[in-house]
Coordinates of C-alpha atoms and ligand atoms in Angstrom, one line a residue:
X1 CA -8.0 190.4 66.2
X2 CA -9.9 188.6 63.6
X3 CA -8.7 184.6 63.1
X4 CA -6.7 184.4 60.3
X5 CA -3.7 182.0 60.8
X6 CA -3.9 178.2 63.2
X7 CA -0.7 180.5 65.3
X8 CA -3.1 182.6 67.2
X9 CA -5.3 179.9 68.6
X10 CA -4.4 177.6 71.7
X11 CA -2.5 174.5 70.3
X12 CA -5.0 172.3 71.6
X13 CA -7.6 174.1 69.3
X14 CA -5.5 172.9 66.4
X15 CA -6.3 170.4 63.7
X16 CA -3.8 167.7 64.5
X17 CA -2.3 168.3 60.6
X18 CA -0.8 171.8 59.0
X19 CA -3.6 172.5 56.8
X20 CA -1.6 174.2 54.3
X21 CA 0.6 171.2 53.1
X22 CA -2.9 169.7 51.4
X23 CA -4.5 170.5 48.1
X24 CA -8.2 171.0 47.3
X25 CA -9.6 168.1 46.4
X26 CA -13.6 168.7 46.8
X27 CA -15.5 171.2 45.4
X28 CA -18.6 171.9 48.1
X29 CA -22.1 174.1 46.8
X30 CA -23.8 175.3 49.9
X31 CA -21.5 176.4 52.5
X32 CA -23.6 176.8 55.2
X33 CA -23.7 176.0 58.7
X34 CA -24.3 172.2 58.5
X35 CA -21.7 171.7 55.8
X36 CA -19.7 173.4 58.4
X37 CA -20.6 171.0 61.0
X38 CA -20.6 167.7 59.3
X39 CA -18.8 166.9 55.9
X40 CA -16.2 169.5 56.6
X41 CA -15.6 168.5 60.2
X42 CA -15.4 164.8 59.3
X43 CA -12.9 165.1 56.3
X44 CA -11.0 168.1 58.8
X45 CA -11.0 164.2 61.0
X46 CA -9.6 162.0 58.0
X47 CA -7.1 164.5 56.7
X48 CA -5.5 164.6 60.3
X49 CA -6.1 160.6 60.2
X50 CA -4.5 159.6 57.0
X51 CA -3.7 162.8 54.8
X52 CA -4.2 163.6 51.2
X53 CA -5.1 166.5 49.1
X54 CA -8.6 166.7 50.1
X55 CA -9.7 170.1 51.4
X56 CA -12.8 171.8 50.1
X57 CA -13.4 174.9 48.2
X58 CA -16.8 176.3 49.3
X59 CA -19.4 177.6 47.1
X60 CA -21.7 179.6 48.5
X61 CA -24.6 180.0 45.6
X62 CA -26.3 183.5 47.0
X63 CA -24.8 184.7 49.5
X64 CA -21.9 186.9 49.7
X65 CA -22.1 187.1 53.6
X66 CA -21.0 183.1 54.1
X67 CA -17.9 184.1 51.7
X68 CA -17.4 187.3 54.1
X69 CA -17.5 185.7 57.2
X70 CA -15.2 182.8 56.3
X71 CA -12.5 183.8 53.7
X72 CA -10.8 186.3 55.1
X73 CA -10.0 183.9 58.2
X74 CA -7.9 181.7 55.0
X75 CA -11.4 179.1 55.5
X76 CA -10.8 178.2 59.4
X77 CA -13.5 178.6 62.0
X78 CA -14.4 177.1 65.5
X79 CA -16.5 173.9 65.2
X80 CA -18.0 173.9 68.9
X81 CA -20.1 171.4 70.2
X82 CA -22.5 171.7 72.9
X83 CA -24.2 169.3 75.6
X84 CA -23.4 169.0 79.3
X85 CA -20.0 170.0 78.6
X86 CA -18.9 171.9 76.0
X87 CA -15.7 170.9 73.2
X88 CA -14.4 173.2 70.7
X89 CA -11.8 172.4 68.1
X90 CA -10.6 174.8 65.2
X91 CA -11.4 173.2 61.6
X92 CA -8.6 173.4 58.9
X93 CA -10.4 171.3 56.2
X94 CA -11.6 174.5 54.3
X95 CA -9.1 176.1 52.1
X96 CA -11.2 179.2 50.7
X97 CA -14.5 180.2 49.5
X98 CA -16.5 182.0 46.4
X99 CA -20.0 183.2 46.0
X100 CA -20.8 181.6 42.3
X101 CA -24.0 184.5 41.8
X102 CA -22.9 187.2 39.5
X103 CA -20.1 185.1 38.2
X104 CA -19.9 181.6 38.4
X105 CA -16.4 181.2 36.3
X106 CA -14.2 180.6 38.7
X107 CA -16.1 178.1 40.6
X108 CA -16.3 176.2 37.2
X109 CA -12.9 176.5 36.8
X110 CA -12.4 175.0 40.2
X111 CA -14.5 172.4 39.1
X112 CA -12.8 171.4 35.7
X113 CA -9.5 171.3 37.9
X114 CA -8.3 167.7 37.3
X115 CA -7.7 168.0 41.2
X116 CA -11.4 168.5 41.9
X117 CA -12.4 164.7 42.3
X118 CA -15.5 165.1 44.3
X119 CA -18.3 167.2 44.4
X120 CA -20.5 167.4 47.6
X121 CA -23.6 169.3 48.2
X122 CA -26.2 170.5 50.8
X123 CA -27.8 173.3 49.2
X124 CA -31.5 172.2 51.2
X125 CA -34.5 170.1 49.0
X126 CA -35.6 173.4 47.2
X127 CA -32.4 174.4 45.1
X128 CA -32.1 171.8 43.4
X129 CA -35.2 172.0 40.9
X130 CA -36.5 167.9 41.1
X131 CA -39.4 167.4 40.0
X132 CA -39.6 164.2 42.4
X133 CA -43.3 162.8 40.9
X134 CA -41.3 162.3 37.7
X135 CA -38.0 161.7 38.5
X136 CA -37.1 164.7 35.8
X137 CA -35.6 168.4 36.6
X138 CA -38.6 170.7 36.9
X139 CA -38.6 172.9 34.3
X140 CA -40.5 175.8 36.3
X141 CA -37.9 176.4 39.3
X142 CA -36.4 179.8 38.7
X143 CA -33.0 178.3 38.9
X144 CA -33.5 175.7 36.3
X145 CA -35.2 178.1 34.1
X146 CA -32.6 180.3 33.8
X147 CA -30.1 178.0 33.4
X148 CA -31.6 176.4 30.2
X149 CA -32.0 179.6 29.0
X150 CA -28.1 180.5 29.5
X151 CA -26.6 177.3 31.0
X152 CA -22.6 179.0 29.9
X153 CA -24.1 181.5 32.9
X154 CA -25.6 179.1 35.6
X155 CA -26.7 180.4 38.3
X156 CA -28.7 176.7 40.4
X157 CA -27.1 173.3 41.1
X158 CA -28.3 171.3 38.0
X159 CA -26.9 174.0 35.2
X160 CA -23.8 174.3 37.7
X161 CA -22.5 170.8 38.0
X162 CA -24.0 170.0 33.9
X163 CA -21.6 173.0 32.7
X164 CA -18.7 172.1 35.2
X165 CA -18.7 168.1 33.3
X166 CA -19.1 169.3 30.0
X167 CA -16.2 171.2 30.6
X168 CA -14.5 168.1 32.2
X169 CA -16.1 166.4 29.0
X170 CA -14.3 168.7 26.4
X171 CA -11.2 168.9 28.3
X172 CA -11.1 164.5 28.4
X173 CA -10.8 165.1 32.0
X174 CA -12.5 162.3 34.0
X175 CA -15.8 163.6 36.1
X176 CA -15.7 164.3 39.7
X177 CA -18.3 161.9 41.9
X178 CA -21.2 163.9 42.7
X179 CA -22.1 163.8 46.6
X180 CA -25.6 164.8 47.3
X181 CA -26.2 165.0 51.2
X182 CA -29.3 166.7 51.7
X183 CA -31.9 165.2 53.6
X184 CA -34.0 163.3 50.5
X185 CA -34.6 159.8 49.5
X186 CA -32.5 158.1 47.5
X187 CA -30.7 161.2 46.8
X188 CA -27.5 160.0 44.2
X189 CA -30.2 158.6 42.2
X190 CA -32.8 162.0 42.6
X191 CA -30.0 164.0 41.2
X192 CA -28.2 161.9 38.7
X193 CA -31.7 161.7 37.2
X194 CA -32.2 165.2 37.6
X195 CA -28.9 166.3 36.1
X196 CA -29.1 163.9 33.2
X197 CA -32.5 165.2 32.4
X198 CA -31.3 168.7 32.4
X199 CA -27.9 168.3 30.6
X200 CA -30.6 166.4 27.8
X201 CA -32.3 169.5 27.6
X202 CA -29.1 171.3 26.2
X203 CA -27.4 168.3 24.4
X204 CA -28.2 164.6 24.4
X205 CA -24.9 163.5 24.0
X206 CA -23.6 165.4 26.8
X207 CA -26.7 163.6 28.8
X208 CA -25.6 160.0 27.6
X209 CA -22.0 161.2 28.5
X210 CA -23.2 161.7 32.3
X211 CA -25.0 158.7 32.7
X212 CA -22.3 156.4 31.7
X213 CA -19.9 158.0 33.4
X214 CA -20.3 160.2 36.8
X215 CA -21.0 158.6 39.9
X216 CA -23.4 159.2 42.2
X217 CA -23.2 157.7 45.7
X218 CA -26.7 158.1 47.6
X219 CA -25.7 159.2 51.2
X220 CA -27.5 160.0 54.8
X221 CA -26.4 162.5 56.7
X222 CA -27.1 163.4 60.6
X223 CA -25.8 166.7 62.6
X224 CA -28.5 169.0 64.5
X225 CA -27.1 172.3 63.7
X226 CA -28.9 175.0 64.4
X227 CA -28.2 178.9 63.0
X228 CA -25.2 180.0 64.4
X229 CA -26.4 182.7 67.1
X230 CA -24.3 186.2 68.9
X231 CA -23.8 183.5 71.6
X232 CA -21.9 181.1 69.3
X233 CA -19.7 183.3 68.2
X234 CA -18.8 185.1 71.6
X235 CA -18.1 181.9 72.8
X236 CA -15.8 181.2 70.0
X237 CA -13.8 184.3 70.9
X238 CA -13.5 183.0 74.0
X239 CA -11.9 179.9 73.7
X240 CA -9.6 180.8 70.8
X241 CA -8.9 184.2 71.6
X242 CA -9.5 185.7 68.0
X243 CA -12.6 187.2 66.4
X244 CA -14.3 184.1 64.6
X245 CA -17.4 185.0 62.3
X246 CA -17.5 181.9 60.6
X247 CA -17.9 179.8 64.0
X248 CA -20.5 177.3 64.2
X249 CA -22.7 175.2 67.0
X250 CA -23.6 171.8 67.1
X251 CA -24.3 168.7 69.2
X252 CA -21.9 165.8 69.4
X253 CA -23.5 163.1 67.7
X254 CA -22.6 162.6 63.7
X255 CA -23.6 160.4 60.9
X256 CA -22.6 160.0 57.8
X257 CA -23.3 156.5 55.7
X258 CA -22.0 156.7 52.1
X259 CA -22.3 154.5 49.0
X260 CA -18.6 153.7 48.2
X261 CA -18.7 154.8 45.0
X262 CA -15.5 157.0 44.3
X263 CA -13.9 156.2 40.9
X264 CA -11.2 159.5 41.5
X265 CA -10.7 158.6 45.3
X266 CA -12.4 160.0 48.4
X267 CA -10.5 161.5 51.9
X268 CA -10.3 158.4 54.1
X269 CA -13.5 158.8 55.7
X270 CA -13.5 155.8 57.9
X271 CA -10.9 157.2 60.2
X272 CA -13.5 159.9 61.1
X273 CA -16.1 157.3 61.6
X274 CA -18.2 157.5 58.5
X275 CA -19.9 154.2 57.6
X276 CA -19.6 153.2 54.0
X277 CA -22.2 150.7 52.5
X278 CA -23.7 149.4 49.5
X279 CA -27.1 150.6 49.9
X280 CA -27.6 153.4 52.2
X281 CA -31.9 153.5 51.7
X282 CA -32.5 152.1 54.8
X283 CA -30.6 153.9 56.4
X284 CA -32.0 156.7 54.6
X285 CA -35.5 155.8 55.7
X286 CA -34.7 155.0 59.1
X287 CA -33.3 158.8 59.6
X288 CA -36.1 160.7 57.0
X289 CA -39.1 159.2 59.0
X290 CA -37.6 158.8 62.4
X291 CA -35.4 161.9 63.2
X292 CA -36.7 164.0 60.2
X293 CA -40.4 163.3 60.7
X294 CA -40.6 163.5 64.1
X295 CA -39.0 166.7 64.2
X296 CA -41.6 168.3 61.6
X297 CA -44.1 167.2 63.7
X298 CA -42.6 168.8 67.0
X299 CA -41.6 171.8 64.9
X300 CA -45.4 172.2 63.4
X301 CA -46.9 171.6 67.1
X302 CA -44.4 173.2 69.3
X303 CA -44.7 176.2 67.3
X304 CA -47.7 176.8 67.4
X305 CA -47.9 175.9 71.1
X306 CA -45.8 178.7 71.9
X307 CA -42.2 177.2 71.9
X308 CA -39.3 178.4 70.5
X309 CA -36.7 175.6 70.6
X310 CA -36.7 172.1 70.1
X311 CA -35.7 171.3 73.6
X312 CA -38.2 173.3 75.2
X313 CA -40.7 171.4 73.1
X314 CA -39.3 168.3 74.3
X315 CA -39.9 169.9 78.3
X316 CA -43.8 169.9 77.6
X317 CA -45.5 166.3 78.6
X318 CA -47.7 166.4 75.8
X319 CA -45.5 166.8 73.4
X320 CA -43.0 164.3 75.0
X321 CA -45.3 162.0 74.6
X322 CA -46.7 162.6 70.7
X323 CA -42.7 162.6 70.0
X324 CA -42.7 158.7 71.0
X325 CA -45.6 158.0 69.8
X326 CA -44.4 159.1 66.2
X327 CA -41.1 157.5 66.8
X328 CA -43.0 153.9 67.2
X329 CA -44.9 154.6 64.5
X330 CA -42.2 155.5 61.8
X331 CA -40.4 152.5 63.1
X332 CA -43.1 150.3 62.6
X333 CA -42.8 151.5 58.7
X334 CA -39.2 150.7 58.3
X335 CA -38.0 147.0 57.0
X336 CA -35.8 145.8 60.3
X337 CA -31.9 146.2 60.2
X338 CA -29.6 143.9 60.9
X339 CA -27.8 145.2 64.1
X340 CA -30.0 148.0 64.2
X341 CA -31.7 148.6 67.7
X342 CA -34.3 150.9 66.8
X343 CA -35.5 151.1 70.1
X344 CA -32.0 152.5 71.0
X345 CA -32.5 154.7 68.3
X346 CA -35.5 156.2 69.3
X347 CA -34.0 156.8 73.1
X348 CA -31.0 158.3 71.9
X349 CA -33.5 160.8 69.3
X350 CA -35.3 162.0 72.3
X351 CA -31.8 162.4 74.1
X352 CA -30.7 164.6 71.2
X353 CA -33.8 166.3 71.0
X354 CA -33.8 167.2 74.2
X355 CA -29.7 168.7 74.6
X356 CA -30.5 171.7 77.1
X357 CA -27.2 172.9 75.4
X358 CA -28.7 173.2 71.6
X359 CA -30.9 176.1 70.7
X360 CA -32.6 174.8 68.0
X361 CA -35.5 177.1 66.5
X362 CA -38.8 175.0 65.9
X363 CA -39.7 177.8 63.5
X364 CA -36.2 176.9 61.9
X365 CA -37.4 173.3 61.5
X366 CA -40.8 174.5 60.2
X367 CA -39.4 175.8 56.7
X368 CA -39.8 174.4 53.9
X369 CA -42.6 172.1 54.7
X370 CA -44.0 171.2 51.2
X371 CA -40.1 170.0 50.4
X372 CA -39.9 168.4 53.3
X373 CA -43.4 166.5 54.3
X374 CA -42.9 163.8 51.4
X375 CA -40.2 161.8 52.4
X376 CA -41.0 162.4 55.9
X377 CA -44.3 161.4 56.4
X378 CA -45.8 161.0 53.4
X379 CA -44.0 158.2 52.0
X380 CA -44.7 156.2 55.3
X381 CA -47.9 156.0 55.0
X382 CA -48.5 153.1 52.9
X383 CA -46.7 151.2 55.4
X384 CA -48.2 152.2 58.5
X385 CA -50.8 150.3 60.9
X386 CA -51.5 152.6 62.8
X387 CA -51.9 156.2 60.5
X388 CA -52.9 158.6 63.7
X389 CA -49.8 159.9 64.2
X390 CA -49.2 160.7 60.3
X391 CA -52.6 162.6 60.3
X392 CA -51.8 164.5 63.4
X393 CA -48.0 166.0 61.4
X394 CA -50.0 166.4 58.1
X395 CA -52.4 168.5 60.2
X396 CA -50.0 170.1 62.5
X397 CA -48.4 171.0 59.2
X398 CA -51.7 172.1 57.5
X399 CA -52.3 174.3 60.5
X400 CA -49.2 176.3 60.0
X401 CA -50.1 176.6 56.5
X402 CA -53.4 178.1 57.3
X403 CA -51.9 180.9 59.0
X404 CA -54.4 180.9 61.3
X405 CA -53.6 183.4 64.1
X406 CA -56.3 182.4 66.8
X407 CA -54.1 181.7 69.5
X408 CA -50.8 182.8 68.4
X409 CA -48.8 185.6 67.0
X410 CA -48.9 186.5 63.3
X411 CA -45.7 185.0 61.5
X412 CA -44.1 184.1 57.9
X413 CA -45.2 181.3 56.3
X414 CA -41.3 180.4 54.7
X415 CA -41.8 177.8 51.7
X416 CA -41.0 178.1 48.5
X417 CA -44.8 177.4 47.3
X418 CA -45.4 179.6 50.0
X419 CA -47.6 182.2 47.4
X420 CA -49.9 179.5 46.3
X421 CA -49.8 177.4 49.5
X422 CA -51.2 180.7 51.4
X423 CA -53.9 181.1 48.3
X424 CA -55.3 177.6 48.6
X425 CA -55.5 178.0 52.5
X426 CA -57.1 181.5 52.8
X427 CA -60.2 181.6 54.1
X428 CA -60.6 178.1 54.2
X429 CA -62.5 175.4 56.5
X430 CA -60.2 172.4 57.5
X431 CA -61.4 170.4 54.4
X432 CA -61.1 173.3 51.9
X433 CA -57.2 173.8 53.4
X434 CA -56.7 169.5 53.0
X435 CA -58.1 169.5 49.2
X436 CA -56.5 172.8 48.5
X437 CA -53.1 171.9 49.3
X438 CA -53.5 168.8 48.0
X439 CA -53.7 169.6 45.2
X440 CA -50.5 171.3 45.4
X441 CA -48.3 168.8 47.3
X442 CA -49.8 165.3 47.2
X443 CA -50.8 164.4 50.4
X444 CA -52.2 160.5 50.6
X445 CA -55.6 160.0 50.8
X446 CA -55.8 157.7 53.2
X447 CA -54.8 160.6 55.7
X448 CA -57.7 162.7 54.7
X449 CA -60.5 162.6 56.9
X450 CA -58.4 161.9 60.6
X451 CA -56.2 165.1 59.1
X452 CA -60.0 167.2 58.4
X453 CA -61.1 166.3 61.5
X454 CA -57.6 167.1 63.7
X455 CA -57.2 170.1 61.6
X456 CA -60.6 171.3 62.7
X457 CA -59.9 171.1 66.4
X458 CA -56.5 173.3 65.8
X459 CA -58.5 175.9 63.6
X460 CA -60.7 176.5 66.8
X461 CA -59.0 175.8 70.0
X462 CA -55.6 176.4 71.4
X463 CA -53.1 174.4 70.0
X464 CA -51.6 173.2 73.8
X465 CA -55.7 172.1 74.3
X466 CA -55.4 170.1 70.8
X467 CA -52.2 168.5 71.9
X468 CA -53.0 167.6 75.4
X469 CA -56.1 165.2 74.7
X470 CA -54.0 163.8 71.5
X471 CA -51.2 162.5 74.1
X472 CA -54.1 161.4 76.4
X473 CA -55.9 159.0 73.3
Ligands
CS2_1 C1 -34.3 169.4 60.5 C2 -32.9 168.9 60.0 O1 -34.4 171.6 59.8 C3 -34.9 170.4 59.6 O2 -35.8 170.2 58.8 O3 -35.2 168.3 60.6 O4 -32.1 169.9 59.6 C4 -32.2 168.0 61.1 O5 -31.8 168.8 62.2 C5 -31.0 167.3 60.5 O6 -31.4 166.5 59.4 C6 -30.3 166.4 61.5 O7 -29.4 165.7 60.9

């Protein structure tokens, strides 16, 4: 029997509120797993807390499969999280879910809806069509392209949320606050500029409209969620007796720091935990180059030293070690905190990294990597002493670029420059792969001939080989 109503589960499943007595207040894009996990899990915490009409509408931009899995169950699923012990607890925060390809009119009519007061996103760093050396929307991202050519039609985030406010424009309706919580720098500010730029592109008083008047908090987020597996949803039919497809896996630690900026309201958050701040960027920075960075640089290495998950990674000495050694080095680049212990941080990273309980997919982590190796490394650079450990990701990065095959399996490279990434690496010696790539992502060049000279040794001998003598320097 598939999960349809909170009366078939175990009462100690249940959200500790009757879902159904609150309105949608939040409109989410990107209903994936970690939404799943995080922002809907907390407000599922503050609506049981304190109330309100604050449940979330899902948007799933491409796939019909998320919409599948989840709305026929009336939005609930099984949030379960994993370490020694396991805890499961059924979420009631979301209160339905549409695919916005094809036809994105009723999600924009969701999102004129005087009730929608916030819109939230994790859609990952490639939908949203930055163009981050310019601060602008980058006119050549499929997405954004076809929404300038038919923004009444969009189809990506920026022509999405521009079309949803110039409807709240023409309607005098005040904007919704735009919540951007995907793992970038900065992030309220990336997309407000991004979105003003693009709204420009259609109408300059509709861009001058935005920028005086939507907010956009900045915010950091923190859940490692991996895919949800056969496993995870087994396991959900076994503690709430029902068929769950929309069940999801993660550990128990969750962050969430906001910028309390809310001019229409926000769920009381606080009562779930979440920290609210004036200025979130170090908190930003401590998280991009601590957890984030480290965790390319396992991804990159582990993968290519034959392990599958995270915490297998973590099992090998070698890499043990090069995972501290980065954590002390992207500390080193981040301004200190008051009553932040980021030696406690660190610990409780290698703690998380290492749940026997969380499958998490190196190759998952691995995606993405020319969206994902700027904020994490890149940008620490200039503020490192000691830039050994940023060569060795950039060229544990570069290696799985090259698609080099000498002591591995063939695989996918998955990036969205993946086509010219592969072109500039083909064939290559380490230094053609650095200056190739470079040219596509900027790498700095301070990093350039430790990366060459790492990069080399992967080319020609067994990663594990590589990674031993690296721990041993
Ligand atoms: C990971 C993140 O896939 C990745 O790139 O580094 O998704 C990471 O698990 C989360 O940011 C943790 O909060």
């Amino acid at each position: 029997m598939r999960l349809t109503s909170l009366t078939q589960v175990p009462a100690a499943l249940r959200p500790g509120y009757d879902p159904a007595r609150h309105g949608i207040g939040i409109v989410h894009l990107g209903l994936g797993a970690f939404h799943k996990a995080h922002q809907a899990a907390l407000t599922d915490l503050a609506l049981a807390a304190s109330g309100g009409d604050w449940r979330i509408l899902g948007v799933s931009l491409r796939s019909m499969r998320v919409v599948d899995e989840i709305a026929p169950q009336n939005g609930l699923y099984t949030l379960i999280e994993r370490e020694t012990a396991t805890r499961a607890h059924v979420v009631g925060s979301i209160a339905g879910a549409l695919c916005s390809a094809g036809d994105p009119g009723p999600v924009l009519a969701a999102m004129a809806l005087p009730s929608c007061r916030i819109v939230s996103l994790t859609v990952t760093e490639k939908a949203y069509g930055l163009n981050r050396a310019t601060g602008t929307c980058d006119p050549a991202h499929p997405a954004v392209a076809a929404d300038l050519a038919n923004p009444n039609h969009p189809q990506g985030v920026l022509g999405l949320l521009t079309a949803a406010l110039r409807l709240r424009r023409d309607a005098g309706t005040a904007p919704f606050t735009v919540l951007c919580c995907d793992n970038l720098p900065d992030n309220g500010a990336l997309l407000r500029d991004a979105v003003v730029d693009f709204a420009g592109r259609l109408s300059p008083d509709l861009a001058g409209w935005i920028a005086q008047n939507v907010a956009f908090p900045s915010a950091m987020v923190d859940r490692i969620t991996p895919a949800a597996t056969p496993q995870t949803l087994a396991d959900a039919a076994d503690l709430t007796g029902c068929t769950d497809l929309a069940a999801v896996e993660t550990e128990p630690f969750c962050q969430w720091v906001i910028e309390d900026h809310f001019p229409l309201g926000r769920p009381d958050w606080e009562a779930a935990g979440v920290i609210f701040v004036t200025d979130v960027a170090p908190y930003e920075a401590m998280k991009l180059r601590m957890l984030n960075g480290t965790h390319s640089m396992l991804a990159y290495a582990g993968f290519h030293s034959g392990h599958q998950y995270v915490r297998d990674a973590m099992a090998d000495p070698a890499l043990a070690a090069l995972v501290r050694r980065h954590f002390s080095a992207a500390r080193s680049t981040l301004a200190p905190m008051a009553g932040f212990d980021a030696g406690r941080y660190a610990d409780d990273l290698a703690t998380r990294f290492e749940n026997p309980s969380i499958a998490h997919q190196t190759f998952q982590i691995a995606m993405d990597g020319s969206e994902k190796m700027p904020q994490r490394i890149f940008s620490a650079v200039s503020k490192a002493q000691d830039l050994r450990p940023f060569a060795f990701a950039t060229a544990a990065w570069l290696r799985h670029v090259s698609g080099s095959t000498h002591d591995c399996p063939a695989y996918e490279l998955r990036d969205p420059r993946a086509t010219l990434l592969l072109a500039a690496a083909k064939d290559q010696t380490a230094a053609g792969i650095y200056d190739g790539v470079s040219r596509i992502v900027s790498i700095p060049e301070v990093l350039r001939a430790q990366t060459i000279s790492i990069l080399h040794e992967m080319l020609i001998r067994p990663m594990s080989e590589v990674l031993t003598e690296e721990a041993a320097r």
